[in-house]
mmCIF file of C-alpha atoms in Angstrom:
data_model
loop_
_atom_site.group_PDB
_atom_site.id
_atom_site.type_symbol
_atom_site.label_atom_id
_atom_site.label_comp_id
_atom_site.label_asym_id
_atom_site.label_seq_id
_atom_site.Cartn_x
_atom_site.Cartn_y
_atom_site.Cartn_z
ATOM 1 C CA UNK A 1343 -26.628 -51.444 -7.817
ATOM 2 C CA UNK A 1344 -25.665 -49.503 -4.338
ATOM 3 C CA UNK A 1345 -27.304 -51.669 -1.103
ATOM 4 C CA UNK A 1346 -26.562 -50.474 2.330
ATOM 5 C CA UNK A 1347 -23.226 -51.270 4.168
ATOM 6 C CA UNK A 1348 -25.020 -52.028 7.440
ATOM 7 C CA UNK A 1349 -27.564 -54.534 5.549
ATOM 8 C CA UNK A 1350 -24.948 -56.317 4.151
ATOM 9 C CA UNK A 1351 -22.914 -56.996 7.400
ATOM 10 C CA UNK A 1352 -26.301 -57.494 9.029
ATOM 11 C CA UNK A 1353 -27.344 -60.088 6.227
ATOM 12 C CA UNK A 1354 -23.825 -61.792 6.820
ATOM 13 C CA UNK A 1355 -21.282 -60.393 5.113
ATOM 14 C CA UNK A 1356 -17.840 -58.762 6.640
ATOM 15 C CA UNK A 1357 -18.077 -55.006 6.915
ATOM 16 C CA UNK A 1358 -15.183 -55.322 4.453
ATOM 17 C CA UNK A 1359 -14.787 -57.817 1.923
ATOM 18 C CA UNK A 1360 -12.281 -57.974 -0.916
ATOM 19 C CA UNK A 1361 -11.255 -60.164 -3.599
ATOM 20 C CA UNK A 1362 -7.932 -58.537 -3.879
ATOM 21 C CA UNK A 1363 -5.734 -58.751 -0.958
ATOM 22 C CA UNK A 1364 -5.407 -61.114 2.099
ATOM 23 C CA UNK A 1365 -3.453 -59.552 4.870
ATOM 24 C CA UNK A 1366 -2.415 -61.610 7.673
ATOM 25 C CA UNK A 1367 0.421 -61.428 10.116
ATOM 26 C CA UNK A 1368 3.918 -62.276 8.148
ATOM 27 C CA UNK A 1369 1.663 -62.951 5.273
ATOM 28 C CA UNK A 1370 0.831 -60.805 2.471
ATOM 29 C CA UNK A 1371 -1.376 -62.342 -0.624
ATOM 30 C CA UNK A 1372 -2.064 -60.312 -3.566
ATOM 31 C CA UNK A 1373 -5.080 -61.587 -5.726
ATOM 32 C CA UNK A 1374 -4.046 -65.401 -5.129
ATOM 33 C CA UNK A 1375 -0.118 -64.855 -4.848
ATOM 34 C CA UNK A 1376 2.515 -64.309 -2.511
ATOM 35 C CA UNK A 1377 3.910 -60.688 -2.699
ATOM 36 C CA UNK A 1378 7.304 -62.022 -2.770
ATOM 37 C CA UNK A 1379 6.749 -63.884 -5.548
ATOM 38 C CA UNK A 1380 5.547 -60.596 -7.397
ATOM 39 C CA UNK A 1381 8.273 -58.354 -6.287
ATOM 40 C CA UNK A 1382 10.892 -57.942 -8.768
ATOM 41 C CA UNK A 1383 8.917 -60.536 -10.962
ATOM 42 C CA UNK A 1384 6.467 -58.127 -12.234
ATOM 43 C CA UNK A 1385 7.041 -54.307 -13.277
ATOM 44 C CA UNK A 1386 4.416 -51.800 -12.475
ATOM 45 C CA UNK A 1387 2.291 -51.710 -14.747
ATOM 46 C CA UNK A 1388 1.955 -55.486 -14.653
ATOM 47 C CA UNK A 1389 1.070 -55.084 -11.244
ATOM 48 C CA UNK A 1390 -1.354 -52.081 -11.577
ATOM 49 C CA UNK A 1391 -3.643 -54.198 -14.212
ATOM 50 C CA UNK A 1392 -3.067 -57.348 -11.917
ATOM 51 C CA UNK A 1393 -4.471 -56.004 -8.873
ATOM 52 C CA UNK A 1394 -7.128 -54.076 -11.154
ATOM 53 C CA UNK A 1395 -8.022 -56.659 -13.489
ATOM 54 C CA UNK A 1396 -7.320 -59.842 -11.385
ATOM 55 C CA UNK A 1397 -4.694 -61.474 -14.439
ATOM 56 C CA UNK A 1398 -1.508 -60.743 -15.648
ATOM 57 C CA UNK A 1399 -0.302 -58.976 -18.864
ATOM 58 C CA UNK A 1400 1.990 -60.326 -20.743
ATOM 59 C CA UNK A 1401 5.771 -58.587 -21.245
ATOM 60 C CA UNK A 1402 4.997 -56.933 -24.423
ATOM 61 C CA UNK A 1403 1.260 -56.318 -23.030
ATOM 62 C CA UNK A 1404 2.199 -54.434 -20.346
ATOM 63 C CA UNK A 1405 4.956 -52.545 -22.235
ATOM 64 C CA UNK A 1406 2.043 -51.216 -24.754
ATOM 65 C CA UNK A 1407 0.245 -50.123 -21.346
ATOM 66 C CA UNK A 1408 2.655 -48.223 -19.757
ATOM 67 C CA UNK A 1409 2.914 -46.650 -23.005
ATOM 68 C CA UNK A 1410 -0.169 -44.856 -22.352
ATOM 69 C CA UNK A 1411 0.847 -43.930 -18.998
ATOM 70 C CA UNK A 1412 4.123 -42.205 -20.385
ATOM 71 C CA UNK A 1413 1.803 -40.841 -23.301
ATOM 72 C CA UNK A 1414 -0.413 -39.164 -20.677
ATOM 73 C CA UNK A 1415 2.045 -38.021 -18.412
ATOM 74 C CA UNK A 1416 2.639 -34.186 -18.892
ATOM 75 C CA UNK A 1417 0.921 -31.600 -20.919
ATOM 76 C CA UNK A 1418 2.934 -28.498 -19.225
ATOM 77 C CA UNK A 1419 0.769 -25.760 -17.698
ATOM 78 C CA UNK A 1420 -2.086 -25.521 -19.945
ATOM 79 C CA UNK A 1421 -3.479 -28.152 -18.301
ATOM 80 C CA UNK A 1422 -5.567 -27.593 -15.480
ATOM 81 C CA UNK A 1423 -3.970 -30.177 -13.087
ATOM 82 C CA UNK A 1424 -0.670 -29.359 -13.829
ATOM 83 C CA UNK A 1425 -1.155 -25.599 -13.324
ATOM 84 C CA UNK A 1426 -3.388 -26.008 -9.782
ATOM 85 C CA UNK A 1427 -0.408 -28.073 -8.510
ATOM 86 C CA UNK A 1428 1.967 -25.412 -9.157
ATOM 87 C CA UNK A 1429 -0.028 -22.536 -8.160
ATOM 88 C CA UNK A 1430 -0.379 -24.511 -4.873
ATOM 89 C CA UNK A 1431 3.777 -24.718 -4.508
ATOM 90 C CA UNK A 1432 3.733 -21.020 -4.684
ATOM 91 C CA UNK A 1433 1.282 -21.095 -1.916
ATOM 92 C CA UNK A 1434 3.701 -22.590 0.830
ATOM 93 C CA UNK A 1435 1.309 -25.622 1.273
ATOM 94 C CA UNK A 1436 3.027 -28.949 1.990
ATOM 95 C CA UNK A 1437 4.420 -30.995 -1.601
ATOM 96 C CA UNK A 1438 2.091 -33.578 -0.903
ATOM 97 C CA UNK A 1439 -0.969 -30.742 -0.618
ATOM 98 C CA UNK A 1440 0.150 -29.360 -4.005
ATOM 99 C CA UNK A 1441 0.160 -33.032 -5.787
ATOM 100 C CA UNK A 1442 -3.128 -33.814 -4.383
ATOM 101 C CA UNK A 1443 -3.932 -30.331 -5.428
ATOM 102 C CA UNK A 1444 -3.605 -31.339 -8.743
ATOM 103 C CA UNK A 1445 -4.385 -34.511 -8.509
ATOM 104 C CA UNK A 1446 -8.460 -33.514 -7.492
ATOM 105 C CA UNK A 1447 -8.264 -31.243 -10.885
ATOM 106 C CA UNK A 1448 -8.909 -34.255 -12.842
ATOM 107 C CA UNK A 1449 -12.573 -35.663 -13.231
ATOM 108 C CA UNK A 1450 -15.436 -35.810 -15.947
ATOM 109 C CA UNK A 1451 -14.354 -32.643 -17.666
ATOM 110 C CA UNK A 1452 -10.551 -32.770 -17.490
ATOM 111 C CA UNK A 1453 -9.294 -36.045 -17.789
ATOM 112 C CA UNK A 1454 -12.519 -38.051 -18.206
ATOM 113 C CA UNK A 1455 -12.815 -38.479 -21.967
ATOM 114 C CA UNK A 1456 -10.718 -41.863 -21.556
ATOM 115 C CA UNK A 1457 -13.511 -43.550 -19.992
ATOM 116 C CA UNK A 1458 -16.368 -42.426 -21.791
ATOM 117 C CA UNK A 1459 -14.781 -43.085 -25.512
ATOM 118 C CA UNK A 1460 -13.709 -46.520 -23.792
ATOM 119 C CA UNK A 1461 -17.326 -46.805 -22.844
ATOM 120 C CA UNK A 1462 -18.500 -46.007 -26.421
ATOM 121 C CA UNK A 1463 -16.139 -48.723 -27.980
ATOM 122 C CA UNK A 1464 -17.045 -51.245 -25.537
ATOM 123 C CA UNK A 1465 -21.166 -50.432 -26.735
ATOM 124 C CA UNK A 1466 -20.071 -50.427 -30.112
ATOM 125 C CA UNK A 1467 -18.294 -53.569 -30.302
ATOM 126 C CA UNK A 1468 -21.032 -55.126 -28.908
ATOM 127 C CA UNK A 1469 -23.654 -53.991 -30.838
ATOM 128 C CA UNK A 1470 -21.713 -54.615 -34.278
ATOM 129 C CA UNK A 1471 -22.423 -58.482 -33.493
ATOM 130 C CA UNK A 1472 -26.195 -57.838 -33.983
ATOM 131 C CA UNK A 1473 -25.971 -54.393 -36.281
ATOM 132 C CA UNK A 1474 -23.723 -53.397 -39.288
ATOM 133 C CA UNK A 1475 -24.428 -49.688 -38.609
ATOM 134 C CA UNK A 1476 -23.658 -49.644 -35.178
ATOM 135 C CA UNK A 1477 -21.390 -46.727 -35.574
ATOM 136 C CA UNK A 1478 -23.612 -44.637 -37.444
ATOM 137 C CA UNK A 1479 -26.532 -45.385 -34.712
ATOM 138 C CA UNK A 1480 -24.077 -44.315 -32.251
ATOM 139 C CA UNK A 1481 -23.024 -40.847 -33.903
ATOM 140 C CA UNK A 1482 -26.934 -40.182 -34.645
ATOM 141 C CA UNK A 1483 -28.153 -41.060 -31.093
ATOM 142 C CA UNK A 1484 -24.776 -38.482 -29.616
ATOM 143 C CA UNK A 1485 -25.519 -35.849 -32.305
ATOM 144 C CA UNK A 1486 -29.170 -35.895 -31.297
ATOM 145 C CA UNK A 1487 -28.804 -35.193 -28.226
ATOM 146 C CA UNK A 1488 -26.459 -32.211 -29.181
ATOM 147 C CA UNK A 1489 -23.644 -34.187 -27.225
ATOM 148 C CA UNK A 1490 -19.642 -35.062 -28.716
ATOM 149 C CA UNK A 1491 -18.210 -37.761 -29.502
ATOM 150 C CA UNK A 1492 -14.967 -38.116 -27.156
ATOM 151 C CA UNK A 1493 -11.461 -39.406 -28.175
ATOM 152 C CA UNK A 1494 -11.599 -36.779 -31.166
ATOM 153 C CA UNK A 1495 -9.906 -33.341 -32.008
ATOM 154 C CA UNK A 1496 -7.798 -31.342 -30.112
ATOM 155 C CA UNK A 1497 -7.320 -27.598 -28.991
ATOM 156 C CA UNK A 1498 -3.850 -27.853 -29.755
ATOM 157 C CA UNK A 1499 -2.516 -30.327 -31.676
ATOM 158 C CA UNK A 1500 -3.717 -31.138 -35.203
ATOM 159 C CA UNK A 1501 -1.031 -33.948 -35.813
ATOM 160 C CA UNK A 1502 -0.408 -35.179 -32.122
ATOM 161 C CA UNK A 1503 2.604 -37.007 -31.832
ATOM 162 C CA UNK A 1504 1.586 -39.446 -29.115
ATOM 163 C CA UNK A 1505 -1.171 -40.899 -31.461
ATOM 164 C CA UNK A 1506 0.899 -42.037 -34.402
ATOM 165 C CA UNK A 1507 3.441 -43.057 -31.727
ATOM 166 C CA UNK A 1508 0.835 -45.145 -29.896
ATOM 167 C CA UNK A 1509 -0.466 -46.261 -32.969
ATOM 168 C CA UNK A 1510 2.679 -47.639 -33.961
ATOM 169 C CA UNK A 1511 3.496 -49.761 -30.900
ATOM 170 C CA UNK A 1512 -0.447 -51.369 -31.020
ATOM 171 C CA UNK A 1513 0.573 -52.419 -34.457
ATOM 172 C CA UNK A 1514 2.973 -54.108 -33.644
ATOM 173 C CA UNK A 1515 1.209 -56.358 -30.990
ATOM 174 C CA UNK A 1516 -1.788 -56.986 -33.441
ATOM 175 C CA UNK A 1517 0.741 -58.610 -35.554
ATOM 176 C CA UNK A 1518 1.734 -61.124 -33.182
ATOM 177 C CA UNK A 1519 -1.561 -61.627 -31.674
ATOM 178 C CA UNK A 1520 -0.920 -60.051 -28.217
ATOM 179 C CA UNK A 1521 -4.425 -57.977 -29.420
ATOM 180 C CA UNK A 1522 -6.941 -58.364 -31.884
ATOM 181 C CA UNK A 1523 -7.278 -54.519 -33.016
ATOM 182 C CA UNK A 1524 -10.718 -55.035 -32.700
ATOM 183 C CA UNK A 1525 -11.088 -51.704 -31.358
ATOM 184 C CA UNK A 1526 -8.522 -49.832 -33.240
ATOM 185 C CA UNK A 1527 -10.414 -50.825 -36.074
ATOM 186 C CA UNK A 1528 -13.706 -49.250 -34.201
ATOM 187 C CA UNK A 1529 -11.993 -45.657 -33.464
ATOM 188 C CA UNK A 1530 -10.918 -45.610 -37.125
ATOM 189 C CA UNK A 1531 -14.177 -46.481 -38.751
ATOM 190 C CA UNK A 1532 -15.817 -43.719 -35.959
ATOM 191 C CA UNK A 1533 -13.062 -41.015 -37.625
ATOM 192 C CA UNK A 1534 -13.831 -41.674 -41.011
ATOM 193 C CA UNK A 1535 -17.348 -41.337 -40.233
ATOM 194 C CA UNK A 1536 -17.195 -38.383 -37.966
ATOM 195 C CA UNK A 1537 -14.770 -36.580 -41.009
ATOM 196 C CA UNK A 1538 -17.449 -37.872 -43.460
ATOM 197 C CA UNK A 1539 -20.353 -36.264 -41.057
ATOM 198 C CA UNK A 1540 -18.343 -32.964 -40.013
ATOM 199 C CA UNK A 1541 -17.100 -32.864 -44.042
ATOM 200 C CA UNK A 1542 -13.452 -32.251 -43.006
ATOM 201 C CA UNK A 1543 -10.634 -33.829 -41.556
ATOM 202 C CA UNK A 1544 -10.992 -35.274 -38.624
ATOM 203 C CA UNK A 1545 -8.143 -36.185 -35.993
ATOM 204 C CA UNK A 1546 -7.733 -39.192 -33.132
ATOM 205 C CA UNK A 1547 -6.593 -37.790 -30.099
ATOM 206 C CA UNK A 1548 -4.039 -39.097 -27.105
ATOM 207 C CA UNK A 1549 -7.976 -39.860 -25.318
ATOM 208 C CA UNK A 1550 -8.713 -41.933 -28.266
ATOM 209 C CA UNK A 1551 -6.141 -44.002 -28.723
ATOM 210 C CA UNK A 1552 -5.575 -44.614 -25.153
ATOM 211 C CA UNK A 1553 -9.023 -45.901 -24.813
ATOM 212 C CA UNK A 1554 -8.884 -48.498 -27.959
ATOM 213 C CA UNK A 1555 -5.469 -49.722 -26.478
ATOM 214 C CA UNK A 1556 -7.497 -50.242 -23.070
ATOM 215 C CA UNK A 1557 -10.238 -51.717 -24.197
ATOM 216 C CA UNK A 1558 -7.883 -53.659 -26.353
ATOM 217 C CA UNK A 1559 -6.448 -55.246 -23.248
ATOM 218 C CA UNK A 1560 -9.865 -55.272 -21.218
ATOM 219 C CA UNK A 1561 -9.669 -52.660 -19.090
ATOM 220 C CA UNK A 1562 -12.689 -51.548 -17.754
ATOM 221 C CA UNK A 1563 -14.211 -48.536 -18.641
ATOM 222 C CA UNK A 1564 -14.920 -47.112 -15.242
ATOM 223 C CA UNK A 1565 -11.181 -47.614 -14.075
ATOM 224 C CA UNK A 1566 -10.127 -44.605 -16.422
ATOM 225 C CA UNK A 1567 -10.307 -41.782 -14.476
ATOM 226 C CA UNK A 1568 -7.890 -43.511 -12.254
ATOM 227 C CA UNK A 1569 -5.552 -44.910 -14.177
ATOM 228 C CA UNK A 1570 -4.942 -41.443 -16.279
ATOM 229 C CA UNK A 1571 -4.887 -39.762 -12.427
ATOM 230 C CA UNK A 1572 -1.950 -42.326 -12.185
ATOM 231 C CA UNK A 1573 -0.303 -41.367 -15.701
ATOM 232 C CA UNK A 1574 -0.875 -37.666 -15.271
ATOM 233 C CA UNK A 1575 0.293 -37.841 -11.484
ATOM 234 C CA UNK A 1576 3.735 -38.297 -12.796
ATOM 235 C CA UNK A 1577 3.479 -34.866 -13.994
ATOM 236 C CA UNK A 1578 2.035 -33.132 -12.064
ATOM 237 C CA UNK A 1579 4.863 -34.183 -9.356
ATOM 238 C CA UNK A 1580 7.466 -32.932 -11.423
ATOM 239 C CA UNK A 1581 5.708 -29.999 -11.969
ATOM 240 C CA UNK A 1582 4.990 -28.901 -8.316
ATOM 241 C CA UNK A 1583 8.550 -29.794 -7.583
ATOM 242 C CA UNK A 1584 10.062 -27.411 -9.670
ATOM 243 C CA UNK A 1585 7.515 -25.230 -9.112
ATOM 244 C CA UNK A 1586 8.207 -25.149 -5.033
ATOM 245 C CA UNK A 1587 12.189 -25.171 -5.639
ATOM 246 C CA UNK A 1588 12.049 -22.209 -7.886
ATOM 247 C CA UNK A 1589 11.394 -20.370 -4.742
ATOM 248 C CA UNK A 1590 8.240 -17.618 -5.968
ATOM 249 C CA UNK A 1591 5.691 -16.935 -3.971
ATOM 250 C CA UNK A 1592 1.883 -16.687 -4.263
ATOM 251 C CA UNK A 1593 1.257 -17.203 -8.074
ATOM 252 C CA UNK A 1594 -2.233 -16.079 -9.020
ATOM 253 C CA UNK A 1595 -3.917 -18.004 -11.796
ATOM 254 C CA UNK A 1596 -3.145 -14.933 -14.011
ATOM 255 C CA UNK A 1597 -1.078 -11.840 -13.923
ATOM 256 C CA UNK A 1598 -2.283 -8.919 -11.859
ATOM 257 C CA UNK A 1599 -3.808 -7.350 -15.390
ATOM 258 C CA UNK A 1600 -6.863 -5.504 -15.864
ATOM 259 C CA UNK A 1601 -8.018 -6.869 -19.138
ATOM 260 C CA UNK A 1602 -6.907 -10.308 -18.072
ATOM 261 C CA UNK A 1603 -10.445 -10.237 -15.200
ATOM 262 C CA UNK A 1604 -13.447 -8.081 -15.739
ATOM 263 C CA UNK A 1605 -15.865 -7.002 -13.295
ATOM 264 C CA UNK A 1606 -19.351 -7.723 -14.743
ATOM 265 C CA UNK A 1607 -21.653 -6.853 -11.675
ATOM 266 C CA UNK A 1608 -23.317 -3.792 -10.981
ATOM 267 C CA UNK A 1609 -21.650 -0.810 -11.625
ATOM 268 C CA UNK A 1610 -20.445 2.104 -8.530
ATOM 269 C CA UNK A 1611 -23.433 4.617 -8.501
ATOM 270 C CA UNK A 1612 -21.710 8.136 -8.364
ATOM 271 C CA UNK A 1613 -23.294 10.408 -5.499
ATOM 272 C CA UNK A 1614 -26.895 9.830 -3.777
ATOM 273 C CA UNK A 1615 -27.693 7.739 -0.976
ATOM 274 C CA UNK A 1616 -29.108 4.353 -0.408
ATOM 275 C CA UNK A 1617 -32.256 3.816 -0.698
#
């Protein structure tokens, strides 16, 4: 629930208050710790879910984390992000202006389907303690409404490599107990019942494993968007790099073709006048 920033400082509060960091003069604490006692102790991705989540990931943990940030990383220039940043390089804008570029590419649409699958398995999950069917009820309730159910399917890829990869290293930490595979199990029942529903094959995508491996280590849902900006922010500075050192200038989003844009306004009127 949103309140007012002035009520709350009127009402007593600071006019900032976090939970996360206390900065003082020679003093830096980080969620209860001393920042020197993190660096070097902790890797990044240990840190990134520390400062998110507030507790620390074990080795193995954090090593099946950062796997989805190296899973998400780079899709090349099909990808919206990754070709915005580049076309910006060719644009003589500063590197930093062509990352960020990129970078504000990514949202609901391209690169939110993370967070709302992780949102779905989080529901689910929860209502499978008072319903058997709760995946079915879910896939009736999105198909009414004409919607899709995210985390499935690709454009590209029918056998994506980064899912069986993924799969693979999850597997491993649900046989020592570093996660439960309480939600792997979930995304697998919702593919067999999507295939069964669609009456063909259906595929997990790199969204839909990377959610049930979050949600396996209780990330929340609405942190998504950010933490896949993170992943695919590696790319998209290699990519507007290269782009900027290859030296061309002023790269359109398509060649200068005719068939490639088509006018679809009113047509030139030969001869007359105005009206």
């Amino acid at each position: 629930m949103s309140r007012s920033a002035l009520e709350a400082y009127r009402n007593g509060g600071a006019w900032w208050e976090t939970e996360i960091s206390d900065i003082k003069k020679n003093e830096i604490i980080i969620r209860g710790e001393r920042v020197e006692d993190l660096i070097g102790n902790v890797s990044y991705t240990q840190m990134l879910y520390f400062l998110l989540c507030g507790r620390h990931l074990s080795d193995a943990q954090a090593k099946l984390f950062e796997s989805v940030l190296v899973a998400g990383s780079d899709h090349g220039p099909r990808a919206p992000s990754i070709a915005a940043a580049r076309m910006a390089a060719t644009c003589g804008v500063s590197f930093n202006s062509a990352v960020a570029t990129g970078m504000n590419m990514l949202g609901d649409v391209h690169g939110g389907a993370v967070e709302e699958a992780m949102a779905i398995l989080y529901k689910t999950e929860d209502n499978l303690k008072h319903t058997e069917t709760a995946v079915d009820d879910e896939l009736t309730e999105i198909f009414s409404r004409k919607g899709k159910l995210p985390g499935f399917g690709h454009q590209l890829h029918d056998d994506d490599p980064r899912v069986s990869r993924l799969y693979e290293l999850a597997g491993e930490l649900i046989e020592t107990g570093e996660i439960t595979g309480t939600y792997l199990h979930i995304l697998a029942n919702y593919r067999d019942r999507l295939s069964e529903r669609k009456n063909r094959k259906m595929t997990i995508n790199v969204d839909g494993i990377s959610a049930a491996i979050q949600c396996e280590l209780g990330v929340p849902a609405e942190a998504a968007k950010g933490i896949f900006a993170l992943s695919r922010g590696m790319g998209i500075v290699a990519h507007a790099y290269e782009e900027m050192m290859s030296g061309v200038r002023i790269k359109g989003p398509c060649p200068n073709e005719e068939h490639l844009v088509r006018y679809t306004g009113i047509q030139k009127q030969d001869g007359g006048e105005r009206a």
